[in-house]
Coordinates of C-alpha atoms and ligand atoms in Angstrom, one line a residue:
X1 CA -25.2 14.0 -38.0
X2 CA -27.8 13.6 -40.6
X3 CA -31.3 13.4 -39.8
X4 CA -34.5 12.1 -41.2
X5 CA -33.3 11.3 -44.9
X6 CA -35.5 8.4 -45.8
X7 CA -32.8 6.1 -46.0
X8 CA -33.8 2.6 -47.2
X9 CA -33.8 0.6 -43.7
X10 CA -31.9 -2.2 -43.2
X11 CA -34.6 -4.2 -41.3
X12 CA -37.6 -2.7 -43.9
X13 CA -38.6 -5.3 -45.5
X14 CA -42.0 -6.3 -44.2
X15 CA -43.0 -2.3 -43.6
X16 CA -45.7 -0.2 -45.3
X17 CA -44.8 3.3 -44.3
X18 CA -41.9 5.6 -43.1
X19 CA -41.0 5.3 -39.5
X20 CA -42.2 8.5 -37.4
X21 CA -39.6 11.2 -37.7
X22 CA -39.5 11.2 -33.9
X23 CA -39.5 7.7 -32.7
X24 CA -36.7 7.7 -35.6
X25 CA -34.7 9.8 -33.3
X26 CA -36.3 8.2 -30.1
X27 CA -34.8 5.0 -30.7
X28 CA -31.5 5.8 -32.4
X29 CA -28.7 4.8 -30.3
X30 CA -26.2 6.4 -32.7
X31 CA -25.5 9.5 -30.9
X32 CA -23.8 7.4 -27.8
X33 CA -22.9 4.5 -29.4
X34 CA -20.8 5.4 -32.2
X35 CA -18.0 5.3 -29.5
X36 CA -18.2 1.8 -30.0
X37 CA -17.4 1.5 -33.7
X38 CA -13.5 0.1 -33.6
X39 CA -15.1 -2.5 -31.7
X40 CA -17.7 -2.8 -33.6
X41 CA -15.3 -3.2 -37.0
X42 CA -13.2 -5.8 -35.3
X43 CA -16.1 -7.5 -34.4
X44 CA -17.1 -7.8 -38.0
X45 CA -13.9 -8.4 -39.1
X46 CA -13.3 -11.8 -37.2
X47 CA -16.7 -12.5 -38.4
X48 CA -15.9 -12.1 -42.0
X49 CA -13.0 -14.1 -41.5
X50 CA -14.6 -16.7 -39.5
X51 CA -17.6 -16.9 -42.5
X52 CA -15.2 -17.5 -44.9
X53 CA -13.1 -20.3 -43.3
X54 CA -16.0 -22.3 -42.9
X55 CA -17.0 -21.3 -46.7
X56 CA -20.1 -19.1 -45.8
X57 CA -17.9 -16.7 -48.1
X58 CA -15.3 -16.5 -50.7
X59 CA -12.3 -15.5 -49.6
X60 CA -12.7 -12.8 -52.1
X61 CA -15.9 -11.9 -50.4
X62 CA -13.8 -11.9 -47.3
X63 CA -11.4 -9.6 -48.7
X64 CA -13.8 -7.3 -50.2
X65 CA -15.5 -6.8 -46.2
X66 CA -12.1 -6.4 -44.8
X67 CA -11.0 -3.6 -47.4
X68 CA -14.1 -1.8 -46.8
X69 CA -13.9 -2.1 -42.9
X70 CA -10.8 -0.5 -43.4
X71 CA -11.9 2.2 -44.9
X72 CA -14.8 3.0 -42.9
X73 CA -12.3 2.8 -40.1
X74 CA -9.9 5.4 -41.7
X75 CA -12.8 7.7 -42.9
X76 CA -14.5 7.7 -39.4
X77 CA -11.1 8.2 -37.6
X78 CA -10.4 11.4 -39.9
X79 CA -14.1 12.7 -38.8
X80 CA -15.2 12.0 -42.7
X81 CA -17.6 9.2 -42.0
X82 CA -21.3 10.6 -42.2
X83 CA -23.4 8.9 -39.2
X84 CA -26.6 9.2 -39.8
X85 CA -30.1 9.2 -36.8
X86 CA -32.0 6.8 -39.8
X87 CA -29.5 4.3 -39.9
X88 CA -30.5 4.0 -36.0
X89 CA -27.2 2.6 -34.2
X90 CA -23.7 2.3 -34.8
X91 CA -23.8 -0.9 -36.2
X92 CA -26.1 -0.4 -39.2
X93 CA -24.1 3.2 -39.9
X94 CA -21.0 0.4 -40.4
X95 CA -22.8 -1.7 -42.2
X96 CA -24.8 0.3 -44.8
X97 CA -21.9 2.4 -45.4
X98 CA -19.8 -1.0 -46.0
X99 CA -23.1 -1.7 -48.5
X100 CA -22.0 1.7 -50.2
X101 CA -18.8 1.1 -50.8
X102 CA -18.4 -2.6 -52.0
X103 CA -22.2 -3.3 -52.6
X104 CA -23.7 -6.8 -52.5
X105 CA -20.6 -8.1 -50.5
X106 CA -21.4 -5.8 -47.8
X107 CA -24.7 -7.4 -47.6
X108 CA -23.4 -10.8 -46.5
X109 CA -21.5 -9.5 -43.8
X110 CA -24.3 -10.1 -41.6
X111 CA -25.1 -13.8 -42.3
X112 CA -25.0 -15.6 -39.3
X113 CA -25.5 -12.5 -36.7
X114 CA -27.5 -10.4 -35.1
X115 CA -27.6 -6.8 -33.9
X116 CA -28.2 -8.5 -30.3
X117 CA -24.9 -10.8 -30.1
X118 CA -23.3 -7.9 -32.5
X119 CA -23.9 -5.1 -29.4
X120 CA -23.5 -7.7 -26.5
X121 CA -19.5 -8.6 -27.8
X122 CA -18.7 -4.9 -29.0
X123 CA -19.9 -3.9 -25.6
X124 CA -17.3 -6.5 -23.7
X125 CA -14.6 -5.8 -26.0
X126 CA -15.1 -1.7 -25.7
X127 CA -15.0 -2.5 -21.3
X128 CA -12.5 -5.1 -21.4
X129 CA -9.8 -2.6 -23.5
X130 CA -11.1 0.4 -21.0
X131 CA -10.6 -1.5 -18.2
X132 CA -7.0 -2.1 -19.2
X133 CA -6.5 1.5 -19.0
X134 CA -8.4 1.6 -15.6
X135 CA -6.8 -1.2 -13.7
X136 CA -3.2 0.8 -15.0
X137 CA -4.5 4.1 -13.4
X138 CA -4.9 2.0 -10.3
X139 CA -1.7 0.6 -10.7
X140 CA -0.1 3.9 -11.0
X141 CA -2.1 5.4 -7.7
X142 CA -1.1 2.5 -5.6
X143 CA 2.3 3.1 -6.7
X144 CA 2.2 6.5 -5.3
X145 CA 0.8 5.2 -2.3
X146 CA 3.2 3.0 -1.4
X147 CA 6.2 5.4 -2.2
X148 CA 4.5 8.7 -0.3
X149 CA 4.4 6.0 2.7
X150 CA 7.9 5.2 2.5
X151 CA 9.1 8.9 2.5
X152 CA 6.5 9.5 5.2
X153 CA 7.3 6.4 7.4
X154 CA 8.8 8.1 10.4
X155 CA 6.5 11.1 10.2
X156 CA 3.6 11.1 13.3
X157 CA 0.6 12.0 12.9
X158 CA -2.7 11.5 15.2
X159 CA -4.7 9.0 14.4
X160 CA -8.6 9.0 15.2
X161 CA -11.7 7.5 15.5
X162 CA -15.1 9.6 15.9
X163 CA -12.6 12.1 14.5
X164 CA -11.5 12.9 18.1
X165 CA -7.4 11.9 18.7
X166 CA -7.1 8.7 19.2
X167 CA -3.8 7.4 19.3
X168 CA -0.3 8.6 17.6
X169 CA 0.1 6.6 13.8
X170 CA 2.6 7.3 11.1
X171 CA 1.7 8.9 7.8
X172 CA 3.3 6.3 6.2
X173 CA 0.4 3.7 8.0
X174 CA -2.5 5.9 7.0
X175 CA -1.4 6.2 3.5
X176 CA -1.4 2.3 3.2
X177 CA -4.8 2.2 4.6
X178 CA -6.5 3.6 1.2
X179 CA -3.9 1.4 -0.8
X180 CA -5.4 -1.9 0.9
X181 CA -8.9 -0.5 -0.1
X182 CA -7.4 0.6 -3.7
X183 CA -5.9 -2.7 -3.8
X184 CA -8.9 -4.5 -3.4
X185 CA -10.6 -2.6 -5.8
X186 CA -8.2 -3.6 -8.2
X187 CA -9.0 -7.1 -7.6
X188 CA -12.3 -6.5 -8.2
X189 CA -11.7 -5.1 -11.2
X190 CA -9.7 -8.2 -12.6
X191 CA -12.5 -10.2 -11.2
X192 CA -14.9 -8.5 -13.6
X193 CA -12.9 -8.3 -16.9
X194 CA -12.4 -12.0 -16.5
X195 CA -16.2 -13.1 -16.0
X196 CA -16.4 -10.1 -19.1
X197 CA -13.7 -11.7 -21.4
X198 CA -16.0 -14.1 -23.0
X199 CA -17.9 -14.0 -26.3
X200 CA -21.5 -13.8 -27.4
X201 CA -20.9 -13.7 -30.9
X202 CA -22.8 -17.1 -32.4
X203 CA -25.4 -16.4 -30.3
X204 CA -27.0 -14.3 -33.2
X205 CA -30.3 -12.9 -32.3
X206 CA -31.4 -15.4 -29.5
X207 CA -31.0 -19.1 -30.6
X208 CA -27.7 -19.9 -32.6
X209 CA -27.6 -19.6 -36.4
X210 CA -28.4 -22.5 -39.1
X211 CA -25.0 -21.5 -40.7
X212 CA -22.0 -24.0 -40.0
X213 CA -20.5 -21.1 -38.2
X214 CA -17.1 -22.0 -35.9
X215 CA -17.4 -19.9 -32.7
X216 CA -13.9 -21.1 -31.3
X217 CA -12.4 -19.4 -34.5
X218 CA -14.3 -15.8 -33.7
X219 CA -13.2 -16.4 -30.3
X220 CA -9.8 -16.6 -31.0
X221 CA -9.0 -13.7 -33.4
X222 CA -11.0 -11.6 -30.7
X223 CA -9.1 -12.5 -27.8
X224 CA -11.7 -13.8 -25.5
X225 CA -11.5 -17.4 -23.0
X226 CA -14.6 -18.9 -24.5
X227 CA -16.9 -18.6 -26.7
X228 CA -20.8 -17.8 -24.0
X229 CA -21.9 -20.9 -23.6
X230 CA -25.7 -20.1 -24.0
X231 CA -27.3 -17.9 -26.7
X232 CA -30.2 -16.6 -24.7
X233 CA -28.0 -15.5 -21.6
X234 CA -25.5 -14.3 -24.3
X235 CA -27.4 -12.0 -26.0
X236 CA -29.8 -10.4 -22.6
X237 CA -27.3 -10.2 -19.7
X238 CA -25.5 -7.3 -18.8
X239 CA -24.2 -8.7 -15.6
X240 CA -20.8 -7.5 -16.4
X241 CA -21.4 -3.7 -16.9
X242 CA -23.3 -3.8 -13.5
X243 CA -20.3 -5.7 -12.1
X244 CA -17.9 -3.2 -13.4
X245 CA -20.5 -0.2 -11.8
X246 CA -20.5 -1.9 -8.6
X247 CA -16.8 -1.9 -8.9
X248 CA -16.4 1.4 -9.6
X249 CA -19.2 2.3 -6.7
X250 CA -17.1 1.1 -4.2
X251 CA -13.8 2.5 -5.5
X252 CA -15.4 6.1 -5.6
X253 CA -16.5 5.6 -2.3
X254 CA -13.0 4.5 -1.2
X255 CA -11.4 8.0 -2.9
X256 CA -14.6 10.0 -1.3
X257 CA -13.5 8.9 1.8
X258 CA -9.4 9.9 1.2
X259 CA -10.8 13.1 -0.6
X260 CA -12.6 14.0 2.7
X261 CA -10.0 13.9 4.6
X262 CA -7.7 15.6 1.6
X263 CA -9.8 18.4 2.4
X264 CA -9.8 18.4 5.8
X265 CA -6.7 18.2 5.8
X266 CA -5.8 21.3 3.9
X267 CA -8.1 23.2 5.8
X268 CA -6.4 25.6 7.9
X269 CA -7.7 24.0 11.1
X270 CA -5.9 21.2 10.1
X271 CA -2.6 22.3 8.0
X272 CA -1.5 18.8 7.8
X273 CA -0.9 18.6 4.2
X274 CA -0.9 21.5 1.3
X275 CA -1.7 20.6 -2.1
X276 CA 0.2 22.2 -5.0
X277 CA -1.3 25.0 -6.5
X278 CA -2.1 23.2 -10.2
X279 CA -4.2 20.9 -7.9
X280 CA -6.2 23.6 -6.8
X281 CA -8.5 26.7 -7.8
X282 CA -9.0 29.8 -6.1
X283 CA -11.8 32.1 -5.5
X284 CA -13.0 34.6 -7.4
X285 CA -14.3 37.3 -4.4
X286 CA -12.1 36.0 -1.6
X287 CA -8.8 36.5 -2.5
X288 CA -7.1 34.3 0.0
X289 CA -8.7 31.2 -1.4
X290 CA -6.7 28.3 -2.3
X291 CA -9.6 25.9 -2.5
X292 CA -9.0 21.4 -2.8
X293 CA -11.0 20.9 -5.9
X294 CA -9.9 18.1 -7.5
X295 CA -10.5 16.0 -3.8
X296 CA -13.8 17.9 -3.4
X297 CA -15.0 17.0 -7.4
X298 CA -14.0 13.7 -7.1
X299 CA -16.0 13.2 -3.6
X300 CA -19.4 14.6 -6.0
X301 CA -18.7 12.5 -8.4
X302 CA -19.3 9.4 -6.3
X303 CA -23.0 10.4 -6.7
X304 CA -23.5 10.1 -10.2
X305 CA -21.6 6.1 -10.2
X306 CA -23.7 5.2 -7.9
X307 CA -26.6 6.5 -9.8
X308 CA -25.2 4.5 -12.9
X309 CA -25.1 1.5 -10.7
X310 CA -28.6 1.7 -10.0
X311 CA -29.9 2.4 -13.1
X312 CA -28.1 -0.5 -14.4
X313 CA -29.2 -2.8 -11.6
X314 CA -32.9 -1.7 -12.6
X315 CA -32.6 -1.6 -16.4
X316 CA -32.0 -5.5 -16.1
X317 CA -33.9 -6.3 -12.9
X318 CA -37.5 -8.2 -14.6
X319 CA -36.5 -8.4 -17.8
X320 CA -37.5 -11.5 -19.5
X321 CA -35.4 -13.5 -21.8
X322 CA -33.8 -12.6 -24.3
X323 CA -32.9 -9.3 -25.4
X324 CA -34.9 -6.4 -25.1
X325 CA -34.5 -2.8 -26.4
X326 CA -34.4 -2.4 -22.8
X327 CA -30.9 -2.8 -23.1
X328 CA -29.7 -0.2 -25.9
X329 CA -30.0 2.1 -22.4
X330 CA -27.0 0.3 -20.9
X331 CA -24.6 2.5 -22.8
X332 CA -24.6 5.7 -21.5
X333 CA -24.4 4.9 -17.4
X334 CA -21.6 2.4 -18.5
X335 CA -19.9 5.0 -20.3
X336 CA -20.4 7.5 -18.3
X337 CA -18.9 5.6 -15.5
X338 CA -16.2 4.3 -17.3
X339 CA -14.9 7.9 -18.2
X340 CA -15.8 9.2 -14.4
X341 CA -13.5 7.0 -13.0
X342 CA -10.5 6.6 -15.6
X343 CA -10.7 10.6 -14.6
X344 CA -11.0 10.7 -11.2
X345 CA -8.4 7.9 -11.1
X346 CA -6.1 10.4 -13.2
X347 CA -6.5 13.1 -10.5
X348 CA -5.3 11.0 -7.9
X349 CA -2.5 9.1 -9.6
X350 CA -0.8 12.5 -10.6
X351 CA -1.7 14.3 -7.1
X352 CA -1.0 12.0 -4.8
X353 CA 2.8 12.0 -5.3
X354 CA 2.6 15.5 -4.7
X355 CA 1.1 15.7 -1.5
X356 CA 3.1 18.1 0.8
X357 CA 3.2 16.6 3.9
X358 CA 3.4 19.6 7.1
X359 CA 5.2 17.2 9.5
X360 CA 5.3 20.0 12.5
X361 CA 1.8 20.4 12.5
X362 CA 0.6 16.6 12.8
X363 CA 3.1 16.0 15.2
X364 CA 2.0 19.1 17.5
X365 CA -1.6 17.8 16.7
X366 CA -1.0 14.5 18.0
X367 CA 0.8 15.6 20.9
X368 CA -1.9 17.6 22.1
X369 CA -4.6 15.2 22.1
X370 CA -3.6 12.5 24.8
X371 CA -2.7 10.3 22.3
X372 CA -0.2 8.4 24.1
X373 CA -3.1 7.9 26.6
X374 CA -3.0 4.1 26.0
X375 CA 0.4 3.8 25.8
X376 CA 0.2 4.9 29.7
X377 CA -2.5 2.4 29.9
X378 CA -0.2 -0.5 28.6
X379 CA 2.6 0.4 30.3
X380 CA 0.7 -0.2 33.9
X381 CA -0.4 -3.2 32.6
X382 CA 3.1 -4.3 32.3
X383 CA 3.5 -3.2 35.5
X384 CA 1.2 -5.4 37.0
X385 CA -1.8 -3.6 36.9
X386 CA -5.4 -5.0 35.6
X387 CA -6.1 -3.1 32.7
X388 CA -9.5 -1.7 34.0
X389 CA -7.6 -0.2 37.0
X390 CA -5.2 1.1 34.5
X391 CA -7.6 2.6 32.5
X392 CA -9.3 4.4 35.7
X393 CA -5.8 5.2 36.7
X394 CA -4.9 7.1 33.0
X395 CA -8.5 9.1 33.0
X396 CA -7.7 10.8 36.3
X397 CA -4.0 11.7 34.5
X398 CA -5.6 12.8 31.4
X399 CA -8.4 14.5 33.9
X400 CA -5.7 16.5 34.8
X401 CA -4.0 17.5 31.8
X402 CA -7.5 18.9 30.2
X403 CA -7.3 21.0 33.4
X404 CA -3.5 22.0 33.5
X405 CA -3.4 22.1 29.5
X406 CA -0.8 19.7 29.7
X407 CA 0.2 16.6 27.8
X408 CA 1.0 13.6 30.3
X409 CA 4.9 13.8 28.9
X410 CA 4.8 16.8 29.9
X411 CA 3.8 16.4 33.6
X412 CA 6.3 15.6 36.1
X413 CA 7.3 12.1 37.6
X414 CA 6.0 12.9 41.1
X415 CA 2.6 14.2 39.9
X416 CA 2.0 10.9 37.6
X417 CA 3.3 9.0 40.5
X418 CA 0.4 10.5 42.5
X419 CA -1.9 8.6 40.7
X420 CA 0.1 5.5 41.1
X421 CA 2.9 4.6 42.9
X422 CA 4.1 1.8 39.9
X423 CA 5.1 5.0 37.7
X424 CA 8.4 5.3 37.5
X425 CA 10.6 7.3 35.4
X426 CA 10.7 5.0 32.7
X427 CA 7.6 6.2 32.1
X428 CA 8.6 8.6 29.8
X429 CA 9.7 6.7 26.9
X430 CA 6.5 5.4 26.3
X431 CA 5.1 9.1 26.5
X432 CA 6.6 9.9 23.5
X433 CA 4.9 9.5 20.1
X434 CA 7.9 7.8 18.4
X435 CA 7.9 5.7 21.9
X436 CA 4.1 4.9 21.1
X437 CA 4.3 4.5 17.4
X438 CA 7.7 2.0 17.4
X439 CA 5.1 0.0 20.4
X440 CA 3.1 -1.4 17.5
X441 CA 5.7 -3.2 15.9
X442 CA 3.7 -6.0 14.3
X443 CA 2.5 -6.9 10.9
X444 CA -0.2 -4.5 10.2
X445 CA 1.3 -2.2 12.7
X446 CA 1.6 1.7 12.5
X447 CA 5.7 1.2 13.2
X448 CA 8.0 2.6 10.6
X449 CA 9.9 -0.5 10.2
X450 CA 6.0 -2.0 9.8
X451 CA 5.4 0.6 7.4
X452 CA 8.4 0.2 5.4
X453 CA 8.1 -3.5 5.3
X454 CA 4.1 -3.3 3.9
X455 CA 5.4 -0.6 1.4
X456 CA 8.3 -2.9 -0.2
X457 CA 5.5 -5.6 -0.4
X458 CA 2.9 -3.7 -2.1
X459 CA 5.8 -2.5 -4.5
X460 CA 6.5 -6.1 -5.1
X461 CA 3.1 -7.0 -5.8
X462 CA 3.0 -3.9 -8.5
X463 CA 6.1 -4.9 -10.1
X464 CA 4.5 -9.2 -10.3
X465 CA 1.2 -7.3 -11.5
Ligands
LIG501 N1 -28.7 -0.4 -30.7 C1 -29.1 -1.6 -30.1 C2 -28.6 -1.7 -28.7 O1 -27.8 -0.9 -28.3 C3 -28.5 -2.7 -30.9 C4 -29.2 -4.0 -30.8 C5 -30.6 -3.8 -31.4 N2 -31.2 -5.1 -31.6 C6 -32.5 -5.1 -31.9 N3 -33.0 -6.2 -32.2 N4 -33.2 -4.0 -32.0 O2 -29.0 -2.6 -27.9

């Protein structure tokens, strides 16, 4: 990037001297912005195009723009386009290079706009075609979901709260768990790009423009619902990148959670999953190491969306109307977060399919843990007996077992029946973990069929997506 060449500034007009070499560089945006620029052309292309349908300019003037947008656009996708720190932002690099090349035409590209409605609609159109690729990430990791719980719908596993065995659930059900949270994430999503998908351009730098200018014409060769239906709001609010932050906040706390237990999970403690080996690194003094990375990274990087968030959420908070410089420092959080999570949603999409599920481990894990405990419980009730008895009743059992290192299926009739007398040998089916997990056989419900049944209807949804 060039540097300090005293380039004739676009906005000099009224000056008397050079700007400082360093607030030059201080208030460039160039360096992060320039990711902007094939929004940034289209932007100026359905401007040109509006101007000269309402006879702001030639059609020949029109022309002349479009020809040289297209070349900027070739030269800066083949690395040839020189951006230069003077030039400040990505918009002015565009511009004075259009200048260069076609000369006084270039100069009326910019009747009727501002820098301020310029940024605000390049900003929308850069999240909302992002966001596309996003909400098909999400698409593609609740797809995995829902197929890993199909293939997984028989296999038991314990379930917990406090992280102490609670009761037996299926794989299957605890896959579908983070798809509902997923899912909703993708609904926030959509939420977002929608309030995003609408157009500042006409708001020009705070008030409208004197030029007979048709917004509904911009609107339409950009794509958006409507046209922002005040200039000052246009031009200042951010709302939507903070909206998009906040969705991605809650998302990466949603894949911290599932990367936690990733990585408990591999943990030889646990041994209820193994990752493939591309998904993972090793260590470079312990040579046993097969360490879960990709969950563990994408746990960190939670930290820095929230940070984004924040930022975001303090950039805007007191800022008067209408737009401030303020605001040139919404960029780099939003990018930032944009590229976190299409990346973090990558890792998961592609390793979630390949989770290795160790089936004899989870099932020897929930059979050790009482886990069938309120299944006992339940049954009594059936019997007849008041639940709070029951409970009572099932502690002593369970008192036992801690003692004996015995699971209750594995204690005999007569010694359960010592506890009470409404035990009979029935009692067994409910004992065992497909007994307890076929039990919940409700929408919602940790069953396989259940499982299975949620499965085909989050595949439905996908495929109506
Ligand atoms: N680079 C600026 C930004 O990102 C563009 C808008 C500047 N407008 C202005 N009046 N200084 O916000």
């Amino acid at each position: 990037m060039t540097q300090g060449k005293n380039d004739q500034k676009l906005w000099g007009g009224r000056f008397t001297e050079p700007t400082d070499q360093f607030v030059e560089r201080f208030t460039a945006s160039v360096g992060f912005d320039q990711r902007l620029y094939a929004q940034d052309i289209q932007g100026s292309e359905a401007h040109a195009r509006m101007l000269a349908k309402v006879g702001v300019l030639t059609d020949a003037e029109c022309e002349e723009i479009l020809g040289g947008l297209a070349q900027i656009r070739g030269e800066i996708e083949r690395g040839e386009f020189e951006w230069s720190v003077s030039r400040e932002d990505v918009h002015m690099n565009i511009e004075a290079r259009l200048t260069d090349l076609i000369g006084i035409t270039g100069k009326k590209l910019h009747t009727g706009r501002s820098r301020n409605d310029q940024v605000a609609t390049d900003i929308r159109l850069y999240l909302r075609a992002e966001g596309q690729v996003i909400r098909g990430e999400l698409q593609r990791l609740l797809r995995g979901l829902a197929e890993l719980a199909t293939r997984e719908a028989d296999t038991i596993m314990p379930g917990f709260t406090h992280l102490q065995t609670a009761q037996p659930v299926t794989f299957g059900h605890h896959m579908l768990a983070w798809a509902e949270m997923i899912k909703r994430d993708h609904g926030r999503l959509q939420d977002c790009l929608t309030r995003a998908n609408i157009m500042p351009l006409g708001a020009a730098a705070l008030a409208g423009t004197t030029y007979p200018i048709d917004r509904d014409i911009t609107c339409e060769l950009l794509g958006f619902d409507a046209p922002a239906e005040n200039s000052l709001d246009a031009v200042s609010d951010r709302d939507f990148a903070i909206e998009f932050c906040a969705f991605a906040s809650l998302l990466l706390t949603h894949l911290s959670r599932f990367s936690e237990e990733l990585v408990l999970w591999t943990s030889a403690q646990f041994g209820f999953i193994d990752l493939p080996d591309r998904f993972c690194t090793g260590s470079s003094i312990m040579p046993q190491k097969k360490n879960p990375d990709v969950p563990e990274l994408v746990r960190g990087k939670s930290g820095r969306v929230y940070g984004h968030l924040m930022s975001l959420l303090t950039l805007m908070k007191s800022q008067p109307l209408a737009y401030n410089k303020d605001n040139q420092e919404d960029k780099e959080p939003l990018f930032d977060t944009i590229d976190t999570v299409r990346d973090c949603l990558k890792a998961y999409a592609d390793m979630v399919p390949a989770i290795q599920v160790r089936t004899e481990a989870m099932r020897e894990a929930a059979r050790r843990g009482f886990s069938t405990a309120t299944d006992l419980a339940d049954y009594l009730v059936r019997k007849g007996v008041a639940f709070r008895d029951a409970h009572e009743i099932v502690g002593k059992a369970v008192a036992l077992g801690v003692e004996s290192q015995r699971d209750l299926a594995e204690m005999k009739l007569e010694e359960l029946q010592a506890f009470s007398q409404t035990i009979e040998a029935d009692v067994f089916d409910v004992l065992t973990l497909e007994g307890s997990v076929n039990a919940r056989n409700h929408r919602g419900g940790t069953a396989p069929a259940q499982v299975r049944a949620a499965a085909a209807r989050l595949l439905d949804w996908l495929e109506a997506e």
